[in-house]
């Protein structure tokens, strides 16, 4: 029997709106970057922040999944939303996770399946 690779699961790529605890710090100096998740997927998250952050900066991410499990992973800043567009209320950063352990990836995907899908182009609420 051929194993099914979770990396090809279409549900894993969907961003989900979740309200959960998190802490994101810079890897170089451990300064706090943010604690408010806008949306989350198994590949990354959108995080509200007022801290000046550069694209490509390495981060350490600790968050609690919807099922209550804690996830600790390395990540990189993929994009910075400066809050200059009309639809942006605050600054935010797109964070790309380093690949999670396959088992943890499956657990996170399963815990996110009941969360609502994040609408594209909407602004984060305060």
PDB file of C-alpha atoms in Angstrom:
ATOM      1  CA  UNK A   1       0.000   0.000   0.000  1.00  0.00           C
ATOM      2  CA  UNK A   2       1.317   3.447  -0.909  1.00  0.00           C
ATOM      3  CA  UNK A   3       1.289   6.027   1.925  1.00  0.00           C
ATOM      4  CA  UNK A   4      -0.683   9.228   1.528  1.00  0.00           C
ATOM      5  CA  UNK A   5       1.556  12.256   1.945  1.00  0.00           C
ATOM      6  CA  UNK A   6       0.012  14.928   4.109  1.00  0.00           C
ATOM      7  CA  UNK A   7       2.004  17.603   2.281  1.00  0.00           C
ATOM      8  CA  UNK A   8      -0.394  17.188  -0.646  1.00  0.00           C
ATOM      9  CA  UNK A   9      -3.519  17.497   1.512  1.00  0.00           C
ATOM     10  CA  UNK A  10      -5.558  20.450   0.151  1.00  0.00           C
ATOM     11  CA  UNK A  11      -6.933  21.153   3.637  1.00  0.00           C
ATOM     12  CA  UNK A  12      -3.397  21.809   4.962  1.00  0.00           C
ATOM     13  CA  UNK A  13      -3.002  24.928   2.824  1.00  0.00           C
ATOM     14  CA  UNK A  14      -6.172  26.662   3.966  1.00  0.00           C
ATOM     15  CA  UNK A  15      -5.769  29.553   6.367  1.00  0.00           C
ATOM     16  CA  UNK A  16      -8.124  29.312   9.324  1.00  0.00           C
ATOM     17  CA  UNK A  17      -9.349  32.031  11.660  1.00  0.00           C
ATOM     18  CA  UNK A  18      -8.424  31.022  15.193  1.00  0.00           C
ATOM     19  CA  UNK A  19      -8.123  32.747  18.530  1.00  0.00           C
ATOM     20  CA  UNK A  20      -5.373  31.083  20.469  1.00  0.00           C
ATOM     21  CA  UNK A  21      -2.396  31.902  22.626  1.00  0.00           C
ATOM     22  CA  UNK A  22       0.959  32.461  20.966  1.00  0.00           C
ATOM     23  CA  UNK A  23       4.323  34.073  21.455  1.00  0.00           C
ATOM     24  CA  UNK A  24       6.627  34.995  18.592  1.00  0.00           C
ATOM     25  CA  UNK A  25      10.182  36.201  19.273  1.00  0.00           C
ATOM     26  CA  UNK A  26      13.207  37.065  17.145  1.00  0.00           C
ATOM     27  CA  UNK A  27      15.775  34.274  17.005  1.00  0.00           C
ATOM     28  CA  UNK A  28      18.735  36.685  17.229  1.00  0.00           C
ATOM     29  CA  UNK A  29      17.836  38.568  20.414  1.00  0.00           C
ATOM     30  CA  UNK A  30      14.634  36.927  21.753  1.00  0.00           C
ATOM     31  CA  UNK A  31      12.708  40.202  21.665  1.00  0.00           C
ATOM     32  CA  UNK A  32       8.926  39.830  21.509  1.00  0.00           C
ATOM     33  CA  UNK A  33       7.439  40.367  18.048  1.00  0.00           C
ATOM     34  CA  UNK A  34       3.763  39.599  18.698  1.00  0.00           C
ATOM     35  CA  UNK A  35       1.101  37.593  20.497  1.00  0.00           C
ATOM     36  CA  UNK A  36      -2.028  37.985  18.314  1.00  0.00           C
ATOM     37  CA  UNK A  37      -2.724  35.476  15.529  1.00  0.00           C
ATOM     38  CA  UNK A  38      -4.985  36.679  12.707  1.00  0.00           C
ATOM     39  CA  UNK A  39      -5.065  33.347  10.865  1.00  0.00           C
ATOM     40  CA  UNK A  40      -3.238  30.043  10.977  1.00  0.00           C
ATOM     41  CA  UNK A  41      -2.446  27.088   8.725  1.00  0.00           C
ATOM     42  CA  UNK A  42      -0.046  24.173   8.910  1.00  0.00           C
ATOM     43  CA  UNK A  43       2.371  26.163   6.732  1.00  0.00           C
ATOM     44  CA  UNK A  44       2.380  29.466   8.646  1.00  0.00           C
ATOM     45  CA  UNK A  45       0.406  32.285  10.220  1.00  0.00           C
ATOM     46  CA  UNK A  46      -0.506  35.934   9.901  1.00  0.00           C
ATOM     47  CA  UNK A  47       0.475  37.782  13.074  1.00  0.00           C
ATOM     48  CA  UNK A  48      -0.459  41.316  14.151  1.00  0.00           C
ATOM     49  CA  UNK A  49       2.561  43.280  15.290  1.00  0.00           C
ATOM     50  CA  UNK A  50       3.807  46.800  15.892  1.00  0.00           C
ATOM     51  CA  UNK A  51       7.450  45.694  16.040  1.00  0.00           C
ATOM     52  CA  UNK A  52       9.687  46.670  13.109  1.00  0.00           C
ATOM     53  CA  UNK A  53      10.432  43.375  11.337  1.00  0.00           C
ATOM     54  CA  UNK A  54      12.272  42.666   8.094  1.00  0.00           C
ATOM     55  CA  UNK A  55      11.359  40.074   5.466  1.00  0.00           C
ATOM     56  CA  UNK A  56      13.582  37.011   5.849  1.00  0.00           C
ATOM     57  CA  UNK A  57      14.139  37.509   9.573  1.00  0.00           C
ATOM     58  CA  UNK A  58      14.271  34.280  11.584  1.00  0.00           C
ATOM     59  CA  UNK A  59      11.716  33.793  14.365  1.00  0.00           C
ATOM     60  CA  UNK A  60      10.848  31.340  17.100  1.00  0.00           C
ATOM     61  CA  UNK A  61       7.126  30.593  17.330  1.00  0.00           C
ATOM     62  CA  UNK A  62       5.228  29.019  20.213  1.00  0.00           C
ATOM     63  CA  UNK A  63       1.458  28.658  19.892  1.00  0.00           C
ATOM     64  CA  UNK A  64      -1.404  26.578  21.164  1.00  0.00           C
ATOM     65  CA  UNK A  65      -3.450  24.755  18.560  1.00  0.00           C
ATOM     66  CA  UNK A  66      -7.255  24.643  18.701  1.00  0.00           C
ATOM     67  CA  UNK A  67      -7.088  21.145  20.218  1.00  0.00           C
ATOM     68  CA  UNK A  68      -4.949  22.396  23.114  1.00  0.00           C
ATOM     69  CA  UNK A  69      -1.607  20.967  21.921  1.00  0.00           C
ATOM     70  CA  UNK A  70       1.403  23.294  22.026  1.00  0.00           C
ATOM     71  CA  UNK A  71       3.571  23.789  18.935  1.00  0.00           C
ATOM     72  CA  UNK A  72       7.122  25.132  18.991  1.00  0.00           C
ATOM     73  CA  UNK A  73       8.766  25.794  15.644  1.00  0.00           C
ATOM     74  CA  UNK A  74      11.299  27.850  13.751  1.00  0.00           C
ATOM     75  CA  UNK A  75       9.921  30.266  11.191  1.00  0.00           C
ATOM     76  CA  UNK A  76      10.831  33.042   8.777  1.00  0.00           C
ATOM     77  CA  UNK A  77       9.094  36.338   8.001  1.00  0.00           C
ATOM     78  CA  UNK A  78       7.619  35.822   4.519  1.00  0.00           C
ATOM     79  CA  UNK A  79       5.987  39.235   4.089  1.00  0.00           C
ATOM     80  CA  UNK A  80       5.296  42.445   5.958  1.00  0.00           C
ATOM     81  CA  UNK A  81       1.963  44.272   5.788  1.00  0.00           C
ATOM     82  CA  UNK A  82       2.721  47.865   6.734  1.00  0.00           C
ATOM     83  CA  UNK A  83      -0.888  48.904   7.352  1.00  0.00           C
ATOM     84  CA  UNK A  84      -0.873  51.549   4.600  1.00  0.00           C
ATOM     85  CA  UNK A  85      -3.724  50.131   2.531  1.00  0.00           C
ATOM     86  CA  UNK A  86      -7.302  51.146   3.253  1.00  0.00           C
ATOM     87  CA  UNK A  87      -8.292  47.603   4.223  1.00  0.00           C
ATOM     88  CA  UNK A  88      -5.404  47.278   6.712  1.00  0.00           C
ATOM     89  CA  UNK A  89      -6.173  48.373  10.250  1.00  0.00           C
ATOM     90  CA  UNK A  90      -2.799  47.436  11.737  1.00  0.00           C
ATOM     91  CA  UNK A  91       0.610  46.161  10.795  1.00  0.00           C
ATOM     92  CA  UNK A  92       0.972  42.408  10.400  1.00  0.00           C
ATOM     93  CA  UNK A  93       3.529  39.895   9.214  1.00  0.00           C
ATOM     94  CA  UNK A  94       3.147  36.683   7.264  1.00  0.00           C
ATOM     95  CA  UNK A  95       5.200  33.934   8.884  1.00  0.00           C
ATOM     96  CA  UNK A  96       6.290  30.744   7.087  1.00  0.00           C
ATOM     97  CA  UNK A  97       7.015  27.785   9.356  1.00  0.00           C
ATOM     98  CA  UNK A  98       9.957  25.491   8.828  1.00  0.00           C
ATOM     99  CA  UNK A  99       8.505  22.049   8.025  1.00  0.00           C
ATOM    100  CA  UNK A 100       6.864  20.534  11.086  1.00  0.00           C
ATOM    101  CA  UNK A 101       7.379  16.949  12.135  1.00  0.00           C
ATOM    102  CA  UNK A 102       4.951  14.923   9.959  1.00  0.00           C
ATOM    103  CA  UNK A 103       2.969  13.677  12.946  1.00  0.00           C
ATOM    104  CA  UNK A 104       2.644  17.201  14.433  1.00  0.00           C
ATOM    105  CA  UNK A 105       1.652  18.495  10.986  1.00  0.00           C
ATOM    106  CA  UNK A 106      -1.185  15.963  10.776  1.00  0.00           C
ATOM    107  CA  UNK A 107      -2.335  16.772  14.329  1.00  0.00           C
ATOM    108  CA  UNK A 108      -2.405  20.513  13.610  1.00  0.00           C
ATOM    109  CA  UNK A 109      -4.257  20.015  10.326  1.00  0.00           C
ATOM    110  CA  UNK A 110      -6.830  17.834  12.063  1.00  0.00           C
ATOM    111  CA  UNK A 111      -7.344  20.356  14.876  1.00  0.00           C
ATOM    112  CA  UNK A 112      -7.822  23.200  12.363  1.00  0.00           C
ATOM    113  CA  UNK A 113     -10.411  21.415  10.207  1.00  0.00           C
ATOM    114  CA  UNK A 114     -13.396  22.740  12.196  1.00  0.00           C
ATOM    115  CA  UNK A 115     -12.163  26.341  12.385  1.00  0.00           C
ATOM    116  CA  UNK A 116     -13.690  28.794   9.891  1.00  0.00           C
ATOM    117  CA  UNK A 117     -11.720  29.483   6.715  1.00  0.00           C
ATOM    118  CA  UNK A 118     -10.147  32.966   6.763  1.00  0.00           C
ATOM    119  CA  UNK A 119     -11.539  35.244   4.082  1.00  0.00           C
ATOM    120  CA  UNK A 120      -8.915  36.657   1.746  1.00  0.00           C
ATOM    121  CA  UNK A 121      -8.480  40.411   1.632  1.00  0.00           C
ATOM    122  CA  UNK A 122     -10.204  41.082   4.915  1.00  0.00           C
ATOM    123  CA  UNK A 123      -8.671  43.207   7.559  1.00  0.00           C
ATOM    124  CA  UNK A 124      -7.676  41.893  10.962  1.00  0.00           C
ATOM    125  CA  UNK A 125      -9.969  42.882  13.805  1.00  0.00           C
ATOM    126  CA  UNK A 126      -8.645  44.485  16.926  1.00  0.00           C
TER     127      UNK A 126
END
